[in-house]
XYZ file of C-alpha atoms in Angstrom:
697
model
C -4.018 31.489 -15.995
C -2.979 32.219 -12.503
C -3.399 35.955 -13.121
C -6.905 35.564 -14.694
C -7.867 33.468 -11.636
C -6.736 36.198 -9.321
C -8.608 38.814 -11.222
C -11.765 36.653 -11.119
C -11.525 36.260 -7.326
C -10.805 40.033 -6.965
C -13.872 40.810 -9.064
C -16.069 38.482 -6.981
C -14.814 40.195 -3.803
C -15.512 43.633 -5.140
C -19.138 42.437 -6.202
C -19.693 41.247 -2.630
C -18.495 44.615 -1.212
C -20.869 46.567 -3.516
C -23.750 44.380 -2.543
C -22.644 43.723 1.079
C -26.092 44.669 2.381
C -27.685 41.757 0.336
C -24.680 39.492 1.350
C -24.931 40.227 5.003
C -28.671 40.109 5.010
C -28.822 36.668 3.305
C -25.942 35.305 5.443
C -27.501 36.433 8.656
C -31.024 35.112 7.860
C -29.653 31.771 6.959
C -27.324 31.471 9.931
C -29.930 32.687 12.182
C -32.434 30.142 10.788
C -29.868 27.324 11.390
C -29.585 28.486 15.075
C -33.380 28.425 15.473
C -33.794 25.162 13.762
C -30.994 23.616 15.760
C -32.399 24.806 19.084
C -35.946 23.703 18.225
C -34.796 20.248 17.104
C -32.570 19.850 20.114
C -35.466 20.628 22.453
C -38.411 18.968 20.825
C -36.848 16.401 18.419
C -33.584 15.140 19.856
C -31.967 12.171 18.375
C -29.944 9.643 20.517
C -27.452 7.157 19.291
C -26.980 3.537 20.444
C -24.676 0.763 19.314
C -23.203 -2.702 19.861
C -20.168 -4.490 18.313
C -20.105 -7.894 16.615
C -17.115 -10.167 16.257
C -17.737 -11.898 12.914
C -14.402 -13.777 12.523
C -12.718 -15.791 15.322
C -9.159 -14.506 15.510
C -7.995 -17.765 17.149
C -9.364 -19.864 14.210
C -6.670 -21.719 12.358
C -7.624 -20.402 9.033
C -7.248 -16.719 10.411
C -3.983 -17.476 12.182
C -2.165 -19.687 9.571
C -2.279 -17.901 6.121
C 0.151 -20.349 4.565
C -1.196 -21.185 0.972
C 0.667 -24.488 0.982
C -1.359 -26.173 3.713
C -1.488 -30.070 3.453
C -4.351 -31.550 1.467
C -5.797 -32.996 4.506
C -7.777 -29.874 5.088
C -8.958 -29.419 1.421
C -12.282 -31.207 1.887
C -12.831 -29.578 5.148
C -12.329 -26.066 3.664
C -14.589 -26.866 0.722
C -17.278 -28.454 2.623
C -17.420 -25.787 5.473
C -17.216 -22.996 2.840
C -14.440 -21.596 5.114
C -13.865 -18.190 3.371
C -13.774 -14.671 4.780
C -16.773 -12.428 4.528
C -16.929 -9.761 1.827
C -17.606 -6.880 4.195
C -19.650 -4.556 1.951
C -21.881 -7.312 0.817
C -22.403 -8.504 4.382
C -23.244 -4.905 5.621
C -25.700 -4.540 2.721
C -27.324 -7.926 3.762
C -27.684 -7.023 7.428
C -29.418 -3.759 6.436
C -31.831 -5.501 4.060
C -35.483 -6.164 4.671
C -34.646 -9.845 5.420
C -33.464 -8.753 8.888
C -35.088 -5.456 9.446
C -38.733 -6.092 8.381
C -39.683 -8.432 11.207
C -38.185 -5.939 13.878
C -39.817 -2.933 12.058
C -43.185 -4.745 12.322
C -42.544 -5.518 16.051
C -42.027 -1.765 16.644
C -44.661 -0.555 14.308
C -42.400 1.350 12.019
C -41.390 0.932 8.297
C -38.494 -1.155 7.264
C -37.099 1.739 5.107
C -37.325 4.191 8.130
C -35.489 1.730 10.311
C -32.794 1.190 7.601
C -32.184 4.877 7.380
C -31.735 5.049 11.245
C -29.127 2.160 11.189
C -25.548 2.502 10.325
C -23.010 -0.430 10.080
C -19.266 -0.054 9.586
C -16.074 -1.832 10.271
C -14.204 -1.095 13.576
C -10.956 0.795 13.281
C -7.894 0.087 15.522
C -5.035 2.565 15.154
C -6.723 4.208 12.201
C -6.783 0.855 10.404
C -10.098 -0.973 9.588
C -10.375 -4.436 10.947
C -12.027 -7.288 9.018
C -13.456 -9.113 11.867
C -15.457 -6.578 13.795
C -18.602 -4.738 12.844
C -20.009 -1.631 14.703
C -23.906 -1.318 14.484
C -25.262 2.137 15.202
C -28.879 3.247 15.680
C -30.094 6.736 15.828
C -33.499 7.004 17.536
C -35.674 9.637 19.161
C -36.685 7.412 22.114
C -33.869 5.808 24.170
C -36.076 3.083 25.573
C -37.403 1.968 22.236
C -33.996 2.406 20.768
C -32.415 0.071 23.322
C -35.234 -2.393 22.614
C -34.678 -2.243 18.868
C -30.814 -2.739 19.381
C -31.505 -5.789 21.616
C -33.820 -7.365 18.978
C -31.363 -6.531 16.288
C -28.331 -8.124 18.002
C -30.494 -11.289 18.610
C -31.521 -11.496 15.090
C -27.924 -11.209 13.810
C -26.574 -13.797 16.190
C -29.379 -16.183 15.358
C -28.938 -15.689 11.609
C -25.270 -16.341 12.006
C -25.989 -19.637 13.836
C -28.648 -20.675 11.192
C -26.185 -19.871 8.453
C -23.413 -21.846 10.114
C -25.745 -24.984 10.510
C -26.894 -24.684 6.895
C -23.417 -24.429 5.675
C -22.193 -27.451 7.722
C -25.127 -29.578 6.672
C -24.646 -28.726 3.031
C -20.818 -29.512 3.469
C -21.698 -32.910 5.114
C -24.098 -33.680 2.120
C -21.380 -32.839 -0.274
C -18.802 -35.170 1.459
C -21.254 -37.993 1.664
C -21.885 -37.551 -2.187
C -18.147 -37.472 -2.870
C -17.237 -40.557 -0.750
C -18.481 -43.396 -3.154
C -16.621 -41.955 -6.060
C -13.320 -41.585 -4.240
C -13.608 -45.111 -2.729
C -14.297 -46.498 -6.268
C -11.337 -44.926 -7.695
C -9.107 -46.162 -4.993
C -10.104 -49.634 -5.681
C -9.658 -49.370 -9.321
C -6.072 -48.050 -8.873
C -5.211 -50.854 -6.513
C -6.368 -53.506 -9.104
C -4.442 -51.729 -11.792
C -1.222 -51.959 -9.632
C -1.612 -55.731 -8.943
C -2.203 -56.401 -12.702
C 0.948 -54.377 -13.658
C 3.051 -56.259 -11.137
C 1.765 -59.627 -12.363
C 2.459 -58.709 -15.984
C 5.888 -57.677 -15.554
C 6.879 -60.062 -12.722
C 8.266 -57.596 -10.281
C 7.221 -55.948 -7.093
C 9.428 -52.899 -7.090
C 10.752 -52.000 -10.568
C 12.689 -49.088 -9.166
C 14.791 -51.185 -6.956
C 15.344 -53.883 -9.686
C 16.523 -51.260 -12.001
C 19.014 -49.938 -9.522
C 20.318 -53.649 -9.146
C 20.778 -53.853 -12.900
C 22.690 -50.509 -12.816
C 24.874 -51.816 -10.011
C 25.771 -54.978 -11.896
C 26.637 -52.819 -14.994
C 28.919 -50.651 -12.871
C 30.724 -53.704 -11.535
C 31.290 -55.246 -15.014
C 32.580 -51.943 -16.304
C 35.146 -51.901 -13.399
C 36.274 -55.468 -14.236
C 36.547 -54.609 -17.945
C 38.672 -51.660 -17.015
C 40.950 -53.910 -14.945
C 41.316 -56.449 -17.743
C 42.103 -53.731 -20.259
C 44.963 -52.521 -17.925
C 46.225 -56.201 -17.682
C 46.127 -56.519 -21.436
C 48.288 -53.354 -21.839
C 50.723 -54.802 -19.225
C 51.041 -58.102 -21.089
C 51.709 -56.300 -24.270
C 54.511 -54.509 -22.554
C 55.918 -57.763 -21.286
C 55.934 -59.286 -24.788
C 57.515 -56.288 -26.261
C 60.222 -56.443 -23.607
C 60.835 -60.033 -24.345
C 61.130 -59.614 -28.188
C 63.550 -56.720 -27.923
C 65.566 -58.527 -25.236
C 65.269 -55.727 -22.701
C 63.582 -58.029 -20.213
C 65.982 -59.896 -18.056
C 65.302 -63.280 -16.524
C 64.945 -61.630 -13.174
C 62.535 -59.215 -14.501
C 60.491 -61.867 -16.267
C 60.464 -63.732 -12.931
C 58.901 -60.643 -11.367
C 56.186 -60.441 -14.038
C 55.671 -64.146 -13.680
C 54.959 -63.559 -9.916
C 52.563 -60.765 -10.915
C 50.328 -63.193 -12.849
C 51.887 -64.987 -15.645
C 52.015 -68.841 -15.706
C 54.617 -71.161 -17.437
C 55.122 -74.939 -17.226
C 57.349 -76.604 -14.648
C 60.150 -77.459 -17.214
C 60.151 -73.795 -18.173
C 60.165 -72.893 -14.597
C 63.601 -74.866 -14.222
C 65.116 -73.236 -17.262
C 64.161 -69.737 -15.962
C 65.690 -70.499 -12.532
C 68.890 -71.888 -14.202
C 69.019 -68.818 -16.420
C 68.739 -66.622 -13.412
C 71.474 -68.518 -11.657
C 73.899 -68.235 -14.615
C 73.234 -64.387 -14.911
C 74.041 -63.983 -11.283
C 77.250 -66.157 -11.596
C 78.292 -64.145 -14.643
C 77.860 -60.960 -12.860
C 79.947 -62.272 -9.974
C 82.682 -63.624 -12.354
C 82.988 -60.225 -14.168
C 84.042 -58.761 -10.953
C 86.851 -61.202 -10.573
C 88.045 -62.267 -14.041
C 88.802 -60.473 -17.257
C 86.263 -60.563 -20.079
C 88.255 -63.162 -22.134
C 88.849 -65.531 -19.214
C 87.877 -69.128 -19.601
C 85.357 -68.916 -16.756
C 83.456 -65.898 -18.322
C 83.439 -67.606 -21.738
C 82.101 -70.908 -20.294
C 79.091 -68.995 -18.585
C 78.383 -67.159 -21.713
C 78.325 -70.423 -23.653
C 75.928 -71.943 -21.370
C 73.712 -68.815 -21.502
C 73.536 -69.103 -25.292
C 72.183 -72.648 -25.002
C 69.552 -71.858 -22.591
C 68.044 -68.457 -23.860
C 66.518 -69.577 -27.015
C 64.454 -72.332 -25.469
C 63.345 -69.871 -22.659
C 62.671 -67.005 -25.163
C 60.106 -69.228 -26.986
C 58.647 -70.494 -23.641
C 58.203 -66.855 -22.513
C 56.448 -65.565 -25.696
C 54.078 -68.602 -25.440
C 53.282 -67.749 -21.715
C 52.499 -64.148 -22.618
C 50.459 -64.918 -25.729
C 48.376 -67.445 -23.736
C 47.831 -64.847 -21.016
C 46.833 -62.178 -23.695
C 44.305 -64.690 -25.329
C 42.757 -65.500 -21.910
C 42.494 -61.715 -21.210
C 40.773 -60.945 -24.535
C 38.296 -63.746 -23.923
C 37.387 -62.456 -20.513
C 36.902 -58.859 -21.819
C 34.617 -60.077 -24.683
C 32.589 -62.134 -22.287
C 32.083 -59.292 -19.923
C 31.130 -56.807 -22.791
C 28.477 -59.113 -23.975
C 27.124 -59.524 -20.469
C 27.129 -55.730 -20.071
C 25.160 -55.217 -23.285
C 22.594 -57.756 -22.139
C 22.259 -55.804 -18.877
C 21.910 -52.451 -20.798
C 19.053 -53.810 -22.860
C 17.161 -54.849 -19.756
C 17.858 -51.487 -18.052
C 16.673 -49.475 -21.173
C 13.261 -51.070 -20.769
C 12.980 -50.272 -17.120
C 12.430 -46.441 -17.283
C 9.117 -46.742 -19.171
C 7.892 -49.405 -16.805
C 9.050 -47.388 -13.810
C 7.302 -44.382 -14.958
C 3.965 -46.249 -15.451
C 4.457 -47.849 -12.196
C 5.117 -44.575 -10.390
C 2.112 -42.859 -12.002
C -0.227 -45.608 -10.888
C 1.347 -45.605 -7.305
C 1.059 -41.839 -7.168
C -2.619 -41.856 -8.097
C -3.264 -44.503 -5.703
C -1.462 -42.457 -2.871
C -3.540 -39.286 -3.824
C -6.740 -41.391 -3.746
C -5.794 -42.642 -0.260
C -5.018 -39.153 0.954
C -8.456 -37.853 -0.451
C -10.223 -40.576 1.288
C -8.453 -39.976 4.604
C -9.100 -36.180 4.208
C -12.830 -36.836 3.401
C -13.275 -38.945 6.564
C -11.489 -36.344 8.612
C -13.642 -33.566 7.230
C -16.819 -35.524 7.827
C -15.926 -36.144 11.425
C -14.906 -32.479 11.999
C -18.291 -31.364 10.428
C -20.369 -33.706 12.538
C -18.522 -32.484 15.633
C -19.297 -28.874 14.743
C -22.903 -29.738 14.079
C -23.138 -31.530 17.481
C -21.532 -28.610 19.341
C -24.131 -26.031 18.108
C -21.827 -22.964 18.759
C -22.879 -19.470 17.750
C -20.136 -18.322 15.242
C -20.612 -14.564 15.880
C -20.190 -12.914 19.385
C -21.253 -9.718 20.933
C -18.139 -7.946 22.201
C -19.993 -4.716 23.103
C -23.554 -5.077 24.425
C -26.373 -2.934 23.041
C -26.636 0.404 24.843
C -28.130 3.815 24.139
C -26.440 7.142 24.831
C -28.026 9.828 27.022
C -26.706 12.737 25.193
C -28.450 13.788 21.888
C -26.307 13.453 18.718
C -28.604 15.274 16.488
C -28.919 18.017 15.852
C -25.309 18.721 16.205
C -24.803 22.399 17.317
C -21.346 22.705 15.804
C -22.065 21.009 12.481
C -25.364 22.827 12.007
C -24.010 26.134 12.895
C -20.985 25.591 10.662
C -23.272 24.398 7.744
C -25.554 27.340 8.380
C -22.655 29.797 8.237
C -21.070 28.296 5.138
C -24.603 27.971 3.441
C -25.307 31.601 4.285
C -21.978 32.796 2.927
C -22.458 30.730 -0.204
C -26.077 31.921 -0.752
C -25.182 35.583 0.186
C -22.313 35.361 -2.377
C -24.622 34.049 -5.127
C -27.287 36.536 -4.327
C -24.879 39.476 -4.138
C -23.292 38.406 -7.490
C -26.706 38.142 -9.126
C -27.722 41.583 -7.899
C -24.391 42.997 -9.008
C -24.808 41.533 -12.518
C -28.302 42.773 -12.771
C -27.108 46.340 -12.380
C -25.285 46.148 -15.809
C -23.205 49.119 -15.125
C -19.468 49.633 -14.992
C -18.146 49.359 -11.507
C -14.514 49.884 -11.977
C -12.292 51.815 -14.408
C -10.710 48.588 -15.475
C -14.083 47.266 -16.407
C -14.471 50.342 -18.700
C -11.124 49.688 -20.289
C -11.979 45.969 -21.016
C -15.520 46.594 -22.061
C -14.833 49.453 -24.611
C -11.331 48.418 -25.656
C -10.117 52.107 -25.532
C -7.461 53.390 -23.117
C -8.602 55.135 -19.986
C -6.608 58.408 -19.672
C -7.393 58.956 -15.985
C -9.784 57.919 -13.153
C -11.454 60.784 -11.390
C -11.969 60.032 -7.761
C -15.059 60.786 -5.757
C -15.096 64.176 -3.922
C -17.917 64.566 -1.309
C -18.070 68.366 -1.640
C -18.786 68.228 -5.380
C -22.095 66.444 -4.681
C -23.579 69.546 -3.186
C -22.508 71.654 -6.215
C -24.117 69.104 -8.593
C -27.481 68.872 -6.602
C -27.756 72.651 -5.979
C -26.406 73.779 -9.286
C -24.301 76.420 -7.394
C -20.903 77.999 -8.120
C -17.865 76.057 -7.698
C -15.371 78.835 -7.627
C -15.707 79.522 -3.938
C -15.101 75.773 -3.122
C -12.017 75.614 -5.432
C -10.424 78.764 -3.902
C -11.240 77.747 -0.415
C -8.245 76.975 2.019
C -10.388 75.085 4.389
C -9.576 71.454 4.812
C -12.076 70.380 7.425
C -13.792 67.168 6.672
C -17.351 68.422 6.582
C -20.105 68.513 3.977
C -19.542 71.248 1.455
C -15.855 71.486 2.110
C -12.899 69.542 0.612
C -10.595 67.786 2.914
C -6.868 67.625 2.217
C -7.028 63.923 1.288
C -9.713 64.425 -1.289
C -8.145 67.667 -2.652
C -4.779 65.957 -3.202
C -6.215 62.998 -5.190
C -8.637 64.929 -7.480
C -5.973 67.544 -8.199
C -3.380 64.733 -8.888
C -5.970 63.119 -11.258
C -6.543 66.218 -13.296
C -2.744 66.829 -13.530
C -2.354 63.291 -15.014
C -5.257 64.058 -17.457
C -3.530 67.253 -18.481
C -0.269 65.254 -19.064
C -2.062 62.593 -21.123
C -3.758 65.316 -23.287
C -0.449 66.994 -24.041
C 1.187 63.743 -25.096
C -1.725 62.043 -26.992
C -0.406 63.013 -30.410
C 3.180 64.027 -30.621
C 2.895 65.057 -34.291
C 0.114 67.464 -33.961
C -0.401 70.342 -31.377
C -3.892 69.747 -29.955
C -5.976 72.881 -29.809
C -9.637 71.878 -29.767
C -11.021 69.148 -27.541
C -14.580 68.083 -26.840
C -15.165 66.395 -23.332
C -18.587 64.958 -23.404
C -20.538 61.935 -22.045
C -23.274 59.540 -23.212
C -25.971 60.739 -20.856
C -26.594 63.758 -18.459
C -25.470 63.571 -14.832
C -22.185 61.807 -15.551
C -20.356 65.010 -14.469
C -19.214 66.389 -17.959
C -19.664 70.006 -17.134
C -17.823 69.863 -13.746
C -15.054 67.832 -15.390
C -14.609 70.421 -18.149
C -14.462 73.225 -15.515
C -11.865 71.331 -13.401
C -9.805 70.384 -16.353
C -9.767 74.077 -17.644
C -8.645 75.218 -14.128
C -5.842 72.632 -14.011
C -4.639 73.682 -17.489
C -4.647 77.312 -16.572
C -2.824 76.590 -13.367
C -0.028 74.877 -15.396
C 0.496 78.150 -17.359
C -1.559 77.270 -20.451
C -3.969 79.824 -22.036
C -7.298 78.012 -21.867
C -10.700 78.856 -23.459
C -13.735 76.916 -22.234
C -16.668 76.953 -24.594
C -20.245 76.022 -23.304
C -21.696 74.330 -26.438
C -24.603 72.868 -24.589
C -27.254 75.577 -25.790
C -29.989 73.415 -24.618
C -29.080 73.456 -20.835
C -26.026 75.684 -20.317
C -24.376 75.296 -16.867
C -20.856 76.690 -17.079
C -22.028 80.307 -16.354
C -23.852 78.939 -13.179
C -20.855 77.023 -11.963
C -18.499 79.902 -12.477
C -20.866 82.633 -11.442
C -20.601 84.485 -14.888
C -22.759 86.732 -16.980
C -24.677 84.775 -19.607
C -26.381 87.751 -21.575
C -23.974 87.314 -24.506
C -22.709 83.702 -25.324
C -22.083 81.161 -28.076
C -25.644 81.329 -29.375
C -25.586 85.012 -29.728
C -22.336 84.955 -31.744
C -23.675 82.357 -34.125
C -27.003 84.148 -34.574
C -25.706 87.728 -34.808
C -22.427 88.164 -36.967
C -22.164 91.671 -35.599
C -21.350 90.520 -32.192
C -17.607 90.294 -31.764
C -15.799 87.519 -29.854
C -14.525 89.947 -27.368
C -18.082 90.699 -26.171
C -18.804 86.981 -25.508
C -15.451 86.062 -23.815
C -15.485 86.316 -20.050
C -12.469 86.096 -17.757
C -12.797 83.784 -14.816
C -12.246 85.883 -11.633
C -8.863 85.115 -10.089
C -7.475 83.096 -13.163
C -5.705 85.182 -15.730
C -5.162 82.461 -18.355
C -8.727 81.125 -18.104
C -11.345 82.471 -20.466
C -14.909 81.250 -20.931
C -17.639 81.638 -23.712
C -20.918 80.899 -22.045
C -23.971 79.213 -23.788
C -25.738 82.560 -24.394
C -29.492 83.004 -25.028
C -31.434 79.713 -25.444
C -31.993 79.406 -29.238
C -34.996 77.580 -30.741
C -32.974 75.225 -32.912
C -29.444 74.611 -31.378
C -28.800 71.824 -33.869
C -29.079 74.059 -36.946
C -26.730 76.576 -35.399
C -24.036 73.993 -34.451
C -24.198 72.543 -37.971
C -23.850 75.890 -39.672
C -20.707 77.442 -41.383
C -20.764 80.154 -38.878
C -20.025 77.793 -36.118
C -17.093 76.223 -38.110
C -15.779 79.776 -38.820
C -16.028 80.798 -35.171
C -13.997 77.580 -34.049
C -11.395 78.026 -36.664
C -10.893 81.656 -35.808
C -10.575 80.970 -32.177
C -8.227 78.187 -32.879
C -5.960 80.037 -35.177
C -5.905 83.576 -33.618
C -2.967 82.592 -31.344
C -4.570 83.889 -28.199
C -5.269 80.278 -26.677
C -3.082 77.157 -26.158
C -6.036 74.809 -25.879
C -9.864 75.201 -26.360
C -12.259 72.957 -24.386
C -15.833 72.510 -25.664
C -18.531 71.287 -23.255
C -21.025 69.630 -25.596
C -24.475 68.052 -24.858
C -24.614 64.359 -24.252
C -23.970 62.204 -27.325
C -26.994 59.950 -27.194
C -30.437 61.312 -28.114
C -29.056 64.451 -29.727
C -27.049 65.275 -32.916
C -25.267 68.255 -31.232
C -22.121 66.475 -30.170
C -21.806 64.796 -33.420
C -21.925 68.194 -35.239
C -19.453 69.722 -32.938
C -17.064 66.849 -33.163
C -16.494 67.743 -36.826
C -14.872 70.996 -35.886
C -12.580 69.621 -33.119
C -9.268 67.930 -33.062
C -10.482 65.046 -30.915
C -13.031 63.845 -28.470
C -12.698 62.588 -24.890
C -15.663 60.551 -23.712
C -16.453 60.614 -19.959
C -18.011 57.453 -18.524
C -19.716 57.649 -15.006
C -18.973 54.664 -12.939
C -22.175 52.848 -11.649
C -24.300 55.536 -13.488
C -24.422 54.584 -17.138
C -25.471 51.248 -18.750
C -22.699 49.243 -20.178
C -23.887 49.459 -23.647
C -24.390 53.194 -23.965
C -20.740 54.366 -23.880
C -20.031 51.761 -26.701
C -22.847 53.136 -28.702
C -21.716 56.760 -28.194
C -18.087 55.854 -29.311
C -19.535 54.128 -32.448
C -21.689 57.136 -33.315
C -18.680 59.486 -32.909
C -16.483 57.196 -35.195
C -19.194 56.983 -37.702
C -18.847 60.807 -38.354
C -14.995 60.623 -38.374
C -14.275 61.944 -34.963
C -10.863 61.201 -33.376
C -11.386 59.445 -30.031
C -8.461 60.413 -27.842
C -9.553 58.135 -24.800
C -11.909 57.729 -21.891
C -12.159 59.462 -18.567
C -13.862 57.531 -15.746
C -15.739 59.370 -13.098
C -16.567 57.881 -9.756
C -19.627 59.643 -8.782
C -20.327 57.642 -5.700
C -18.255 57.323 -2.451
C -18.685 53.549 -2.152
C -16.958 53.067 -5.525
C -14.067 55.299 -4.642
C -13.573 53.421 -1.343
C -13.587 49.915 -3.113
C -11.075 51.180 -5.696
C -8.717 52.363 -3.172
C -8.937 48.974 -1.277
């Protein structure tokens, strides 16, 4: 795709170069016109620009400074009532340029509202390449600075007055809105207060949340006491177990007794006696033997006291356990009762809190409404203009229209564009091939070589003079009628390439007979045949050039040869031998020519005769020539070339660049193919100097 784009741009550029006169003329006219128009408008119809700037949002306003979306509800009614929202800039600009504002001013200055609208431009101010929301710049383009200044003054007054009127209207509408909302909010507040009183009376409490907390605290206290009693019960069970298995001594029981057990006074005496005996026994064991009378006596006394004390200890522990169990049961029952009361509290608390919250919101709404009303009444009383002029109206003294740079640039670009379009149109209307690559694309046949333009050959074609003197000349001066070294090199190199292409066209067959012709006259076929024959002979090939254009033979003129006996004479009179008609080109040993001969009355009949076929075959097979070139008449309009092609190995079609219509070479090739001719390829001939220069660029 990129290559295609490059080719298209290249083709456009070539078209412009080919039609550069049209391009330069159109560009120059339009550019000159833009200069004259700009100068005329600048002198007789200058346009001046004036402006002023409006501050439409107060930067110190709380709603512009504080952008927190979670503002307290106290400003809710104030925001709603004052309609405190920012301007939609595009809508505001459209409104300021509407007939509502412009029509009264237009009538005052006797101009139409539409005309005034077209002269006014409003946009947002920019600071550091960023648009600001709160500042508008108003511009006016006008032909008269004095009238323009007056219009700007009236326009600024109109905008300021409109902003004040809009503010008063908005504030009054807001105040009416608040007055309408006040009775409804007050009514709702009273209803909620009555509902809260009835709720308290029904459930007999003032603050259910605090009462619920007290119940919960009592439950916590009871649970702590129950926990202590359970621990006491476990301790008593341990004591009883120690008494039963006899692991608890009297001293140990005395300690437990001091920790909370209670027994009777009689049992207290036994316990003390037992402790005393145990102490005495311990002391005696350290002094006496185990079987001594003292130790036996103390053991006898212990046996008498222990049974009575054992029963007394168990009774005391059981009594304590019974009392402990009763206390636990009592506290559990009390805790259950408190739990039932507490379970009923959350529902009541939720209902109470809902009512209390609604009442609080109603009170806040009422306070907000009162505050908003006071604020609006204060604003209405102050009567301040909300918009401000931060730049006073003024008109510039230097014209802004027409803009020299802009108009000249526009004129230049417009001229280049129009010139390009006109050049392309003119180029397309020519409908000829402009470049060799156009020929290859249009005919889908390979181009063997592109012959360059040689200035000196133009004189030969126009004067129908000999070319031998020019070809043999060693003069290289760049003058008319002579070939400079630059041109000589390129045309010789082109013909050498053509000779190489011919020799390698068909590797399986030795080419002997070739027709080089064109669609129309004046495409340079005769001159090309002569130069090709010369180049082949220079390369050492034996060349025979036959002039088969018996209607207008030219080869004898170009080569300064005798045309008394030629091809027509051989075809008409079988007694004339080939040697009589063959001419040697002076200075070229390998180059022979058969001229056209006497002009016959019917060349077509001669070219289609068996005699012509025999002549060509004889010349082809006699071994005297390596290649035979036949210069035939143009293909279109005559049947001569079609008849000749049947006796040749192949055909080369010459296409004149910027000479022949695009459709004619294709028609010629189709005609040749229809009679079975073998098309070897195309040769393009640049007959104009401009084409050659463009192709080299």
